[in-house]
Structures are given as C-alpha cells and as structure tokens.
XYZ file of C-alpha atoms in Angstrom:
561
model
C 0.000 0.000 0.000
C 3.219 2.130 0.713
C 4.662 3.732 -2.752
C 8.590 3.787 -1.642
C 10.787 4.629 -3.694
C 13.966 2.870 -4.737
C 17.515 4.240 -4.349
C 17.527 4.468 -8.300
C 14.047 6.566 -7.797
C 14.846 9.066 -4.943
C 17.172 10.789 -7.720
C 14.591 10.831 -10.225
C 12.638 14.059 -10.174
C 9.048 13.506 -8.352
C 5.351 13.996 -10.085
C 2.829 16.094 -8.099
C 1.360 13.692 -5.713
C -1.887 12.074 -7.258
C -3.970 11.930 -4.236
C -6.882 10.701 -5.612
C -4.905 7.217 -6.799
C -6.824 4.491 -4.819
C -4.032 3.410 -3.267
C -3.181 7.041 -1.997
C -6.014 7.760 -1.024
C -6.192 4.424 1.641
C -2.351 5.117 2.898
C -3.785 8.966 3.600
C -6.484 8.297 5.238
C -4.309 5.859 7.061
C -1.743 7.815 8.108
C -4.287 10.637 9.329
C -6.472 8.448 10.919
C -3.340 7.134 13.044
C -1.831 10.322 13.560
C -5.165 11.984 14.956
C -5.865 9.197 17.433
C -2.512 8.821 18.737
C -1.279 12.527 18.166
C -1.210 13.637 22.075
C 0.215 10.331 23.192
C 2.909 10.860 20.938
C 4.243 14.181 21.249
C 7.666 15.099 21.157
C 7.584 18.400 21.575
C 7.533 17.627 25.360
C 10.997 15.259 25.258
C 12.794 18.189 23.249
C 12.279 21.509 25.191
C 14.582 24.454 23.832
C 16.214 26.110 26.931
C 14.596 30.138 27.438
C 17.956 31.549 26.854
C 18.937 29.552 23.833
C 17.921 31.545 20.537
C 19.388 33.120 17.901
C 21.197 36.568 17.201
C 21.329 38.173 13.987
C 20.922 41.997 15.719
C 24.362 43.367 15.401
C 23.754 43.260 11.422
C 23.100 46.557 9.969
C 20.132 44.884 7.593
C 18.780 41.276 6.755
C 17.097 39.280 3.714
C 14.793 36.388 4.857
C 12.779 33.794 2.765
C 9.559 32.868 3.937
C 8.669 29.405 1.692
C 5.598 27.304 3.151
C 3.956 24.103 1.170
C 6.935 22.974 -0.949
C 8.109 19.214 -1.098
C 5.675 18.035 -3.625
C 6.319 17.861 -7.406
C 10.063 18.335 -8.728
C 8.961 21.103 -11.022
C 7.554 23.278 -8.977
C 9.613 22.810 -5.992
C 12.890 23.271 -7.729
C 11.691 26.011 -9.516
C 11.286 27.954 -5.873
C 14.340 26.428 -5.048
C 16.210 27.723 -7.542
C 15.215 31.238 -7.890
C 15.299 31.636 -4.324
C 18.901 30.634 -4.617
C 20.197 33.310 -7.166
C 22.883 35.769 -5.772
C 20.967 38.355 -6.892
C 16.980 37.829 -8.005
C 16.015 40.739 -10.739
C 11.995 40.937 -10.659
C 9.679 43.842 -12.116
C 6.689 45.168 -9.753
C 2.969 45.283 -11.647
C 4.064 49.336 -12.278
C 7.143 48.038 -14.631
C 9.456 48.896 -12.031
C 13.058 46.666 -11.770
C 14.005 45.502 -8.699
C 17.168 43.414 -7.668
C 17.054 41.531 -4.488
C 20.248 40.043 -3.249
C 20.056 36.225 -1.718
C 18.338 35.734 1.638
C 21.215 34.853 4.840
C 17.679 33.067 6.465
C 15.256 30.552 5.443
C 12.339 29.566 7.243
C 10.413 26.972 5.897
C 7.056 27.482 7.007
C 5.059 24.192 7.311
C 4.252 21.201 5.409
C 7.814 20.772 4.055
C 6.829 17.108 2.277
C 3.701 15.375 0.861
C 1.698 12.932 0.822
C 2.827 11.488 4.342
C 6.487 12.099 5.763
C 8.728 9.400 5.393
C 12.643 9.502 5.103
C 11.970 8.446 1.183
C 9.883 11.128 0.682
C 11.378 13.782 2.040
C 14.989 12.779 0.240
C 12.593 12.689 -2.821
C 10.835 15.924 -2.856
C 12.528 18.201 -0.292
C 15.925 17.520 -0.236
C 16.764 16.729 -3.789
C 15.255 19.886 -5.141
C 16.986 21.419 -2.622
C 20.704 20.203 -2.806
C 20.125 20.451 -6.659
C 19.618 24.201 -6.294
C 22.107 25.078 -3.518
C 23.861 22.161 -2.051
C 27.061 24.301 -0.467
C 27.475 27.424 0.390
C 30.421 29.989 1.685
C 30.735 31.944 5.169
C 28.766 34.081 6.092
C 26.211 30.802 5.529
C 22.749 30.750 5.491
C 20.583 30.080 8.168
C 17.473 27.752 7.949
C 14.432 27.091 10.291
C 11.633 25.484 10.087
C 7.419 25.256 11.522
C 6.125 21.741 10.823
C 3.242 21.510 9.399
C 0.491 18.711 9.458
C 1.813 16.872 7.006
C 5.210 16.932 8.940
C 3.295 14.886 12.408
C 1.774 12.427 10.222
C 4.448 10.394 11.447
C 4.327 12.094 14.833
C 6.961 14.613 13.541
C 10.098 11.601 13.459
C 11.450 12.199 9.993
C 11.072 15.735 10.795
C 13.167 15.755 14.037
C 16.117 13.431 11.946
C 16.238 16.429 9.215
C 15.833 19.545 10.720
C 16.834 19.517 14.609
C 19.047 16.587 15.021
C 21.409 17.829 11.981
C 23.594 20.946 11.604
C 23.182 21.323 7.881
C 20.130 21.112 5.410
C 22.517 21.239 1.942
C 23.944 24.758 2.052
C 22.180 26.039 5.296
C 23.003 26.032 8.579
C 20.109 24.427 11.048
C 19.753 26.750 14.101
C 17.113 25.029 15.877
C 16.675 21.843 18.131
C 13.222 22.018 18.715
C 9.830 22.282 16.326
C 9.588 25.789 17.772
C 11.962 28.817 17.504
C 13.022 32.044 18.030
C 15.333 34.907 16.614
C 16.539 38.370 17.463
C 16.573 40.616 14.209
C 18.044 43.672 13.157
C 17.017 47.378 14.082
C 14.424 45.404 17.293
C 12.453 42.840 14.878
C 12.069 39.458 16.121
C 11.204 36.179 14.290
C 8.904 33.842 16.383
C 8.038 30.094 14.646
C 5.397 28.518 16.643
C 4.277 24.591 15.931
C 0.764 23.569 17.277
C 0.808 19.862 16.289
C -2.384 18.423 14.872
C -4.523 21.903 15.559
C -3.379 20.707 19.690
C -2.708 23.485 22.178
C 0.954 25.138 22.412
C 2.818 22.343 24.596
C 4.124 23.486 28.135
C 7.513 23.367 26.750
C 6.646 26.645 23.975
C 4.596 28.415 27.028
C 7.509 28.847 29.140
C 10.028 29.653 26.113
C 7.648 32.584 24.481
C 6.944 34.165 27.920
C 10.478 34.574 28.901
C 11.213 35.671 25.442
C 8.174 38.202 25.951
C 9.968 39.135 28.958
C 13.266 39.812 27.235
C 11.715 41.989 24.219
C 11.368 45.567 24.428
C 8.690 47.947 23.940
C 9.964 48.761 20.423
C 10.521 45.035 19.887
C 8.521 44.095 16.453
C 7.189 40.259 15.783
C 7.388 38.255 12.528
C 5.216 35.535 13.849
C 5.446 32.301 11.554
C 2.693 29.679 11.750
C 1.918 26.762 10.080
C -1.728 27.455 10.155
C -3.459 30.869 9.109
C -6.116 30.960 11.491
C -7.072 34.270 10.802
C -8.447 32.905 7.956
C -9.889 29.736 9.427
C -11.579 31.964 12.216
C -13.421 33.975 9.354
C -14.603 31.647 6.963
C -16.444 30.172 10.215
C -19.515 32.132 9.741
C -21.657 31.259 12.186
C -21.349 34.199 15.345
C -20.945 32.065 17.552
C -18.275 29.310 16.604
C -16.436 31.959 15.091
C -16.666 33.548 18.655
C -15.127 30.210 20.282
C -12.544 29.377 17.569
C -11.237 32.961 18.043
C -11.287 32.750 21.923
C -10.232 28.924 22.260
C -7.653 29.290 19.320
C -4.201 27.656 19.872
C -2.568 31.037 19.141
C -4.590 33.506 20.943
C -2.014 33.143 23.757
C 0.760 34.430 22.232
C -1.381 37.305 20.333
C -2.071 38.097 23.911
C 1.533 37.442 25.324
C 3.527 39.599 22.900
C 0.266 42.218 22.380
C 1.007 44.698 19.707
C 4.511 44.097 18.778
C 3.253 41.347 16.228
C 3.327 43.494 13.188
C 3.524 40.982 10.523
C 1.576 36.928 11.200
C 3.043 34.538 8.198
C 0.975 31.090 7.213
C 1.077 28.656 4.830
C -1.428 25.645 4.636
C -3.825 27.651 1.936
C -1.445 26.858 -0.854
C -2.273 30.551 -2.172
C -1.049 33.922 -1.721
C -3.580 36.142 0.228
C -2.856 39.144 2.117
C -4.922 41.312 4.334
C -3.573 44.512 6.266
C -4.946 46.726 9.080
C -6.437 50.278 7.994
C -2.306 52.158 8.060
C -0.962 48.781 6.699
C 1.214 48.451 9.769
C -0.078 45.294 10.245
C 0.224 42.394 8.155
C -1.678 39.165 7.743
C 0.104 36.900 5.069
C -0.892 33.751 3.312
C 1.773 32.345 1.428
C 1.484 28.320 0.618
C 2.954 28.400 -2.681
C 6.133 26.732 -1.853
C 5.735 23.843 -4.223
C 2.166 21.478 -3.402
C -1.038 21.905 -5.684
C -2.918 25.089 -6.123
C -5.719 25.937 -3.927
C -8.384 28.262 -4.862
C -9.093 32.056 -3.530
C -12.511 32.803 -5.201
C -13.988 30.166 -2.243
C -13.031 32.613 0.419
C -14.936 35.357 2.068
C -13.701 38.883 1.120
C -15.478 40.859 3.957
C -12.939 42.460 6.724
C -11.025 39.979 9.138
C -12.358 40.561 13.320
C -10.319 44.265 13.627
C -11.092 45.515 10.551
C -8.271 43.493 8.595
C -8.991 44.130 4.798
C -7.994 41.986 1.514
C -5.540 43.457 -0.281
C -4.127 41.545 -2.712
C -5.542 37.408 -3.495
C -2.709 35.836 -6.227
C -4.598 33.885 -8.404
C -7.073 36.369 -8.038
C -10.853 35.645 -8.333
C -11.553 35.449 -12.253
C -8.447 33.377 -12.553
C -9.162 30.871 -9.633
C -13.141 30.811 -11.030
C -11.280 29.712 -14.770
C -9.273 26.864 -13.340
C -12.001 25.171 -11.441
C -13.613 24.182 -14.912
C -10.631 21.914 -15.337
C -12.696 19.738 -13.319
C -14.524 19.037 -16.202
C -11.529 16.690 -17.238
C -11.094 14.988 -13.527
C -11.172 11.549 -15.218
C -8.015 12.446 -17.427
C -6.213 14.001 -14.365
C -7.357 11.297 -12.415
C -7.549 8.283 -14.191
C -7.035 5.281 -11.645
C -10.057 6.904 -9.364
C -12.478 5.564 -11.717
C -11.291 2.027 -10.025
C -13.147 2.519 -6.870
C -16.325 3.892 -8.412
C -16.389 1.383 -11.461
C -16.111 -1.595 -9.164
C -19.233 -0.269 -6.945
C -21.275 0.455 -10.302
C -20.257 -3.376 -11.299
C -21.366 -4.644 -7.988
C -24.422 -2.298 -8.082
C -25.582 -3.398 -11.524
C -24.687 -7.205 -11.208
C -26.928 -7.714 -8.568
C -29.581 -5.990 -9.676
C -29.333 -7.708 -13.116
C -29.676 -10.754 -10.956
C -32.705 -9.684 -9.045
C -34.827 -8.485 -12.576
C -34.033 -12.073 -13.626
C -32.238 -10.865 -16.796
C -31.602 -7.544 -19.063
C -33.632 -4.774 -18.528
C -36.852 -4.350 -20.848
C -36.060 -2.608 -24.231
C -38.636 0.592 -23.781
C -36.374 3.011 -21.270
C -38.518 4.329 -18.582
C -40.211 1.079 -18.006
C -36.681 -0.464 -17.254
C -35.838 2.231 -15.393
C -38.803 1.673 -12.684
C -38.238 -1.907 -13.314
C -34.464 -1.605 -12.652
C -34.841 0.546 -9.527
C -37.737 -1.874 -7.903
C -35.076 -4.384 -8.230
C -32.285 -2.804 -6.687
C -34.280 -2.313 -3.616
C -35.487 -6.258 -3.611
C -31.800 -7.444 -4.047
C -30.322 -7.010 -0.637
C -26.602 -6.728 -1.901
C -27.508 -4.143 -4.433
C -29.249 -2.305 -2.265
C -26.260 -2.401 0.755
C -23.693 -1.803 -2.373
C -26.167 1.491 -2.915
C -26.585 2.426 0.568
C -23.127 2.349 1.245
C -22.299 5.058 -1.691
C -24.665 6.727 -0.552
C -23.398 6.902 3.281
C -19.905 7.470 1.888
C -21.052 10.676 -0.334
C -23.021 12.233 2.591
C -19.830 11.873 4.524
C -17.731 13.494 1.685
C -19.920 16.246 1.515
C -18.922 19.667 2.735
C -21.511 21.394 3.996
C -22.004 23.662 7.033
C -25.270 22.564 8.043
C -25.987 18.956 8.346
C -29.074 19.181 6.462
C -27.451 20.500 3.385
C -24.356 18.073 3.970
C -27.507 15.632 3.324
C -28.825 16.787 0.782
C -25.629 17.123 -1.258
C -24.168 13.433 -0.750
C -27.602 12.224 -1.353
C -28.230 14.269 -4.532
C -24.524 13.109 -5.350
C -25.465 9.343 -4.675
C -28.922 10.065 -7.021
C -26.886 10.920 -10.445
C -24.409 8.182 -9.622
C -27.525 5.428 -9.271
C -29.141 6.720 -12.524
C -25.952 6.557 -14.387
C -25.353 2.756 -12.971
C -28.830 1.868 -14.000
C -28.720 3.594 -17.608
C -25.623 1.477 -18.249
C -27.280 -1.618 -17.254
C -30.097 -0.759 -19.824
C -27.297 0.569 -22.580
C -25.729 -2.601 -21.599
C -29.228 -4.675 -22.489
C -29.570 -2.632 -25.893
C -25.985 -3.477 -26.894
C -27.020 -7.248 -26.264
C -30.336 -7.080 -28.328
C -28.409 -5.395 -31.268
C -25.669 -7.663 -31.534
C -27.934 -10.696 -31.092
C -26.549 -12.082 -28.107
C -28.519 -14.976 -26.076
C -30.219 -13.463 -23.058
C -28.499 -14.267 -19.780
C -26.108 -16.236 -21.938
C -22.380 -15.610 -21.345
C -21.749 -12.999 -24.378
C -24.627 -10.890 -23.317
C -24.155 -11.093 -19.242
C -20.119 -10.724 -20.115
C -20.861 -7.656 -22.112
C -23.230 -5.851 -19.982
C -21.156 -6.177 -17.285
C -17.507 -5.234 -18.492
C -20.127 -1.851 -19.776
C -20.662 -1.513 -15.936
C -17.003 -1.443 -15.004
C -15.277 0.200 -18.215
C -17.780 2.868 -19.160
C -18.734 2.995 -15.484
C -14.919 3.813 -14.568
C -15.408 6.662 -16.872
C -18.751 7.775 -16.126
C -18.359 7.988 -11.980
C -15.223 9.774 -12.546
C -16.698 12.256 -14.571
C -19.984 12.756 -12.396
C -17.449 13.247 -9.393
C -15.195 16.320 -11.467
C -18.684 17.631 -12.545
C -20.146 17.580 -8.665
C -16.517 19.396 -7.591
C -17.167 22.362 -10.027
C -20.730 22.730 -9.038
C -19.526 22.651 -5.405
C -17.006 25.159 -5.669
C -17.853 27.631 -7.994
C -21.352 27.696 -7.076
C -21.623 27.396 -3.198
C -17.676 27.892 -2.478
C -17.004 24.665 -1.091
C -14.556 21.644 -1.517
C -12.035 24.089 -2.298
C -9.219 21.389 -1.265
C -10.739 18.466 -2.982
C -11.469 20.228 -6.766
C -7.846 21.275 -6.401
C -5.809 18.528 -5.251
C -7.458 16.549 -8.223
C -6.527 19.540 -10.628
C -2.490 19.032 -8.939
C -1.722 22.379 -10.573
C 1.979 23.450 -10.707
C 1.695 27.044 -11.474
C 0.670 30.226 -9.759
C 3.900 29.785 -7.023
C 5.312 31.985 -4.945
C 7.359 33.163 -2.010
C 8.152 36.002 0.527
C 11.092 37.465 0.605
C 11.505 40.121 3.338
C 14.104 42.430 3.524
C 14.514 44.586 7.258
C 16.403 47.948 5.565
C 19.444 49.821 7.414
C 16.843 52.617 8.657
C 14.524 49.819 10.121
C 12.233 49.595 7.814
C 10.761 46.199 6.426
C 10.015 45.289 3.222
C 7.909 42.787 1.922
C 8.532 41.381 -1.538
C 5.943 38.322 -2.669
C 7.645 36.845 -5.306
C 5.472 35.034 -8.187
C 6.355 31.929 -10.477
C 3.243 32.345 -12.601
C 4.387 29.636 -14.228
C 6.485 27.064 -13.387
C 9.297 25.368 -15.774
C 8.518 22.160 -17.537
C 12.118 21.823 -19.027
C 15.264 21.845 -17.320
C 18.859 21.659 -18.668
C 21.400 19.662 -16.712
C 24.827 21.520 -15.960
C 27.856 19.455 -16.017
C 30.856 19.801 -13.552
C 29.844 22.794 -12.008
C 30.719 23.679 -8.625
C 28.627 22.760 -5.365
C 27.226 26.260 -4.832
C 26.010 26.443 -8.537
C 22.582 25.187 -9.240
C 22.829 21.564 -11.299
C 19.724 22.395 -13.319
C 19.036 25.382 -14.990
C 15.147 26.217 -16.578
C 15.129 25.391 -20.278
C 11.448 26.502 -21.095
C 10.973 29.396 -23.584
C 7.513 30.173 -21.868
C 7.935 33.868 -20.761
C 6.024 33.465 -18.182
C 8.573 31.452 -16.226
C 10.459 34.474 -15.048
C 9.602 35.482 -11.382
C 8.371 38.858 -11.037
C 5.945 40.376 -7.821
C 2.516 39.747 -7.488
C 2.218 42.768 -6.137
C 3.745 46.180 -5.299
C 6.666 45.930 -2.079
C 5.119 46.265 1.380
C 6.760 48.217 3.279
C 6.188 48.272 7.511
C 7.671 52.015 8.750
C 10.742 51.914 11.255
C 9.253 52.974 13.629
C-alpha cells in the first residue's frame, strides 16, 4: 500500500502527488487516521524543550534578507523552480508598475510548514525536499545561510520523526546552517524585529515546553521590539470563513494562538501562514499590520474565489488574493476533465457500479426491458429487492453524505444524497445501454456474451462515467456554493501560480515585503555538467515567458518605527 521509492528513484525528479490514486487515497487516510488518534500520546515536543535563553542573534547586522517558503516538497517542477530562484545571488523581478528591482540572496530561510507530501517518510522527504533542494544550492560559503523550520500537518503524520532526523538533530540542510533543536523557535533581528516560529501539532494546544520559552522571550523583548510571527496554520483565515457568530466567537477565543497574540500584544506586526497553498494578504487600515498567506512553496494550487472577502475581526482588509478571483473561477472548470487528471479513481467507483448493476441484473431475472422508462422503474424496484444491491447502494450513498462539505448537516444531506442520485441513474442507464448493446448484436439473453458484455459496460464505461460525475459535482460545489475548495484542487495538482516572501529589514529599520510570483512554473530543465557545489545543477530550459519570477504585487513596506 506504501509507494517507496527505490535508491535508483529518490534521484529521479518527483510527479505532483496524485492523491486521488486508490491506493493514496487508503495510505492517507491511514496515516491521518493514526496520527489523529494517537497525536497527544505521541508528542515530542515535550521530550525536546529548547532552553529560554537559547535563541538566535542576527541583531548586530546593519540589515537582513529572509525567505519565507511554506507548502513545498511536492512535485520536482515546482519545488525546484522555488528552489532555484530563491537561490540566485541576486533575483532581478519587475513590480505590476514596470518597475526593476534586484534583491540580493536571503542569509535566512524559514520553511514554514508542510515541508513534504503525501505522508512524511525519510523516502519522501529525500525525494521531494531535499533533492530539489541540494540540486539548487547544495554548499554554500561563510557568512552561511541560516534555515528554520514550523512543521506543518503533514510533517506529524508520522508524529513529527522524519522531521526531528532532518531539521533539529542535523547541523546542515545542503547549504544552510540548522539553528534550531526544537519544532519551535526564536530569533533576534536587526534594528528590534524578532522572528517567532510557533508549531501547534495536529490543531493541539501550544505544549508546556513553547509556554515557558515565548513568555520569557516576551519578557526579554522591548517595547519597540517588532514580531514576525510564523505559523503553520493561518487561522485568521480559518476563524473567518467560520460564519456562524458564535463558533467563530469560540474558535477565536479557544484558538491555539490567541495566547501568544495576547503574550507579545502589539509588537506582532507581521503573522506569516502557509497551509492555503495561495497567496492572500490582508492589512490593518495604516498597513502596519500584516496578515500573510503564502502556501505556494511547491504542493497543488488551492483556490481564492472560495473565500470570504469581507474584513477579518479588527477591521483586517484583503488586499491583494494571487490567483485572483476570475483566474481561480477559470481553473475550477478543469474539473470538467477529472477523469483524465485522475484516471485510476475511476477504479473505486467502477467496481461499486459493477457490484451495483450485477446484482440488480440478478434480481430483474435478466436484461432490462427494451422501452427506457419502463426499465428504469423496473431496474430501480429491483435494486431495492436485491439485498446486496441495495447495501452496495446504501453504502455510496453513506460514503457521499460523509464526503460532503456542507455547514449545516441538512445541506451536507442533501448534497451526498443528490450526489449518490446521479451516480444510481448513471449505474442503472448502463445496465439498460448494456441490455440494448445485447439485443443489437444478437446475443442470447443471460447467456455468457450478453451477461459478459453488460457487465464489463458496468465497469469500463462505469470507470469513466463515476469519474466524470465526481469532477462535474466538484465544479458545481465550488464555484457555485464555495465549497470543496481542497478536494477540486488537489485533483486539478496544478503546478503554477507559485510563490514566495522574501523580506528584507532595511538599514533605517524599515521592512520590506517582496511576494515573489512563479506564474508559471518550468517544464524543461537543462542539466549543468561539472559545475561547482554552490552552482545550481539544473538550470530552466522553457521558452515560456512566463517562467520568469516577477511580484505579485507592489513591495510592502512596515515604517521603522
């Protein structure tokens, strides 16, 4: 059930992860199912506290260039193609105005969340992570780099083990330099800013260990002192889209963060996430304040249209959404060709519409009656006499209520169920296509020809059909009622539309923040031979103009003072 990789694979460059492959899907669901259950019993946050003194120093530098890159660790392309640009000595871009900018290499890296999919494993992260990686900068020269990193989700599937090995139990990640020993972290900036990383497990509370490091941090900050606060969640976001009053209420005062919004007050003047694999940013009215979104490290596209555009609680507006609207609206209708993206889902859904139709073929006694409608009420009355149609039925229909992503459980009803209706009348109009077939060829009723070819209709056009019914319930759902955002996108596994933050804190105090946007990933790359370990080993080779970074949007810039 496990797809590991060989030695001879782990230096192959990786596809986007296909999570709707069958098998996928099962180790997943596994994996979450595991980690959810046995998540508090097997934290180890609490065996690796960082002492309160212990952090990092970077405030006797006159100014300082940090990377913010969230999501990555999926496809090569993608992935590398951050990698590498983020990499460049110097990184020319042009703002929407047409204005050039040149932005010199970052001397820190934080890596914020979800650093590997589908499900960590040492394989996987070689594979998708560290490969791209080392490719792109696998040595560097003193001064060197410094990385951190927030796990993400995807990083405790495994109860955050691989992650440990990689980033806090080693002193180098290729050309960086690892300055932390525990999932959480802390360092002391130029001109009074601070970077805080904060890791709240499985959506768990902040772990004894991180309470007593952040207060005597909070203790050791000024009043001038000004936060960078990296998460792995943006829960600003997840607090909002919650619309009903009063769970919004309790998420916001229950939320695993609202401690250290409360501990460090008003010096947080700029909150980082990943986990939307987007770039969405909302600001307070003076734009002092900064709420960033910024998942496009590498994994699959997710939409912005599905999102709420209304102030954040404290008057927060949007200012910028990258794709925007129109864009994210145009991509969804790729869901129109979910069997072609997708084409070993079809598995699942043609087996059920075998089992479905072979029993009720068996309960009618034969093929359906030539005349349509008539073998359609026929059909259905036997379904519901044949009990293992009926539980085959009944369970697809259980199993699409469950899928369903509704607020209200009525509607969540209502949508599986209507889901489960198309899906029955498709299984029965094959049966009775499957019936016409047998009368126009000729074929002995109930004889093996005719039963053989009715049912390979069931699985092989069924395949087809159930995976097309499923990309054509996906669009409805998310361009119509804004939901199943994740699940229309993952099955798109778009590779474009990346991005990254790169901040810059200026010799008069000043911070400015540069999004950086890939709108378009490479598909070619040219191998370079013999070149030295701080030189990138592939190069883009793809014509496509649209490869060059540039900036989604104008700088931000946060005042000294």
């Amino acid at each position: 059930m496990t797809d590991v990789p060989t030695a001879r694979d782990l230096h192959a460059p990786a596809d986007m992860v296909r999570w709707y492959a069958p098998l996928q899907l099962l180790q997943t669901a596994a994996r979450v199912t595991v980690s959810t259950v046995l998540g508090d019993q097997l934290d180890r946050r609490i065996l690796r506290p960082t002492p309160t003194h212990e952090l990092t120093d970077f405030s006797h530098r006159d100014q300082l260039v940090l990377d913010f890159v969230s999501d990555s660790g999926d496809g090569w392309n993608p992935t590398y193609a951050v990698a590498y640009w983020a990499t460049r000595p110097i990184l020319r871009v042009q703002g929407p105005d047409g204005r050039a900018y040149e932005l010199p290499r970052a001397s820190v890296l934080v890596f914020g969340g979800d650093q590997v999919y589908p499900t960590p494993s040492r394989a996987a992260y070689e594979q998708r992570l560290v490969l791209p990686y080392e490719c792109a900068f696998e040595r560097s020269e003193p001064p060197h780099p410094v990385l951190f990193a927030v796990p993400g989700n995807h990083d405790w599937y495994d109860s955050l083990a691989t992650f440990t090995k990689l980033f806090l139990d080693k002193q180098w990640f290729c050309g960086w330099q690892v300055h932390q020993r525990a999932s959480y972290f802390a360092a002391r900036l130029p001109h009074d800013w601070w970077l805080v990383g904060v890791d709240v497990q499985l959506g768990s509370d902040i772990d004894a260990n991180q309470v007593d490091y952040f207060r005597a941090l909070a203790e050791r900050m000024g009043p001038r002192a000004r936060i960078i606060l990296c998460t792995a969640e943006p829960h600003w976001v997840r607090a909002h889209e919650q619309r009903d009053r009063q769970a919004r209420a309790r998420r916001v005062r229950d939320g695993n963060l609202v401690f250290l919004e409360r501990l460090f007050g008003q010096r947080i003047r700029v909150f980082l996430s990943g986990d939307l694999h987007h770039y969405r940013r909302h600001a307070s009215a003076d734009g002092q304040v900064q709420k960033i979104t910024a998942g496009g490290g590498g994994a699959f596209l997710h939409p912005t249209h599905v999102l709420h555009d209304d102030p954040l609680a404290g008057g927060y507006g949007l200012r910028c959404a990258f794709p925007d609207h129109a864009a994210s609206r145009r991509l969804a209708w790729h869901n129109l060709a979910f069997p072609l993206k997708n084409p070993t889902f079809g598995a699942v859904t043609g087996l059920l519409y075998l089992l479905i139709g072979w029993n009720m073929r068996a309960a009618l006694g034969g093929p359906p009656p030539a005349e349509f409608l008539p073998a359609l009420s026929d059909m259905l009355s036997a379904t519901l006499r044949s009990p293992w149609a009926a539980l085959w039925l009944l369970a697809t229909a259980a199993a699409l209520v469950w899928f369903a992503d509704a607020r209200r459980p009525l509607l969540r009803v209502l949508a599986g169920l209507g889901h489960a209706a198309v899906h029955a009348f498709a299984v029965l109009a094959l049966a009775w296509l499957g019936g016409q077939l047998g009368r126009a060829l000729s074929l002995e009723c109930n004889g093996p020809g005719e039963l053989g070819l009715s049912l390979a209709l069931l699985l092989g056009l069924g395949w087809l059909v159930s995976a097309a019914i499923f990309g054509v319930y996906l669009l409805v759902a998310v361009n119509l009622f804004r939901r199943h955002g994740n699940e229309a996108f993952s099955s798109l596994r778009i590779q474009d539309f990346k991005h990254f933050l790169r901040l810059h804190i200026r010799r008069d105090g000043a911070l400015v923040v540069y999004p950086i946007a890939l709108r378009r990933v490479p598909r070619r790359w040219r191998t370079m031979i013999g070149t030295d370990p701080g030189q990138p080993k592939r190069i883009p080779d793809d014509p496509h103009p649209d490869t060059r970074p540039g900036l989604i949007e104008a700088p931000i810039v946060l005042g000294p003072g």
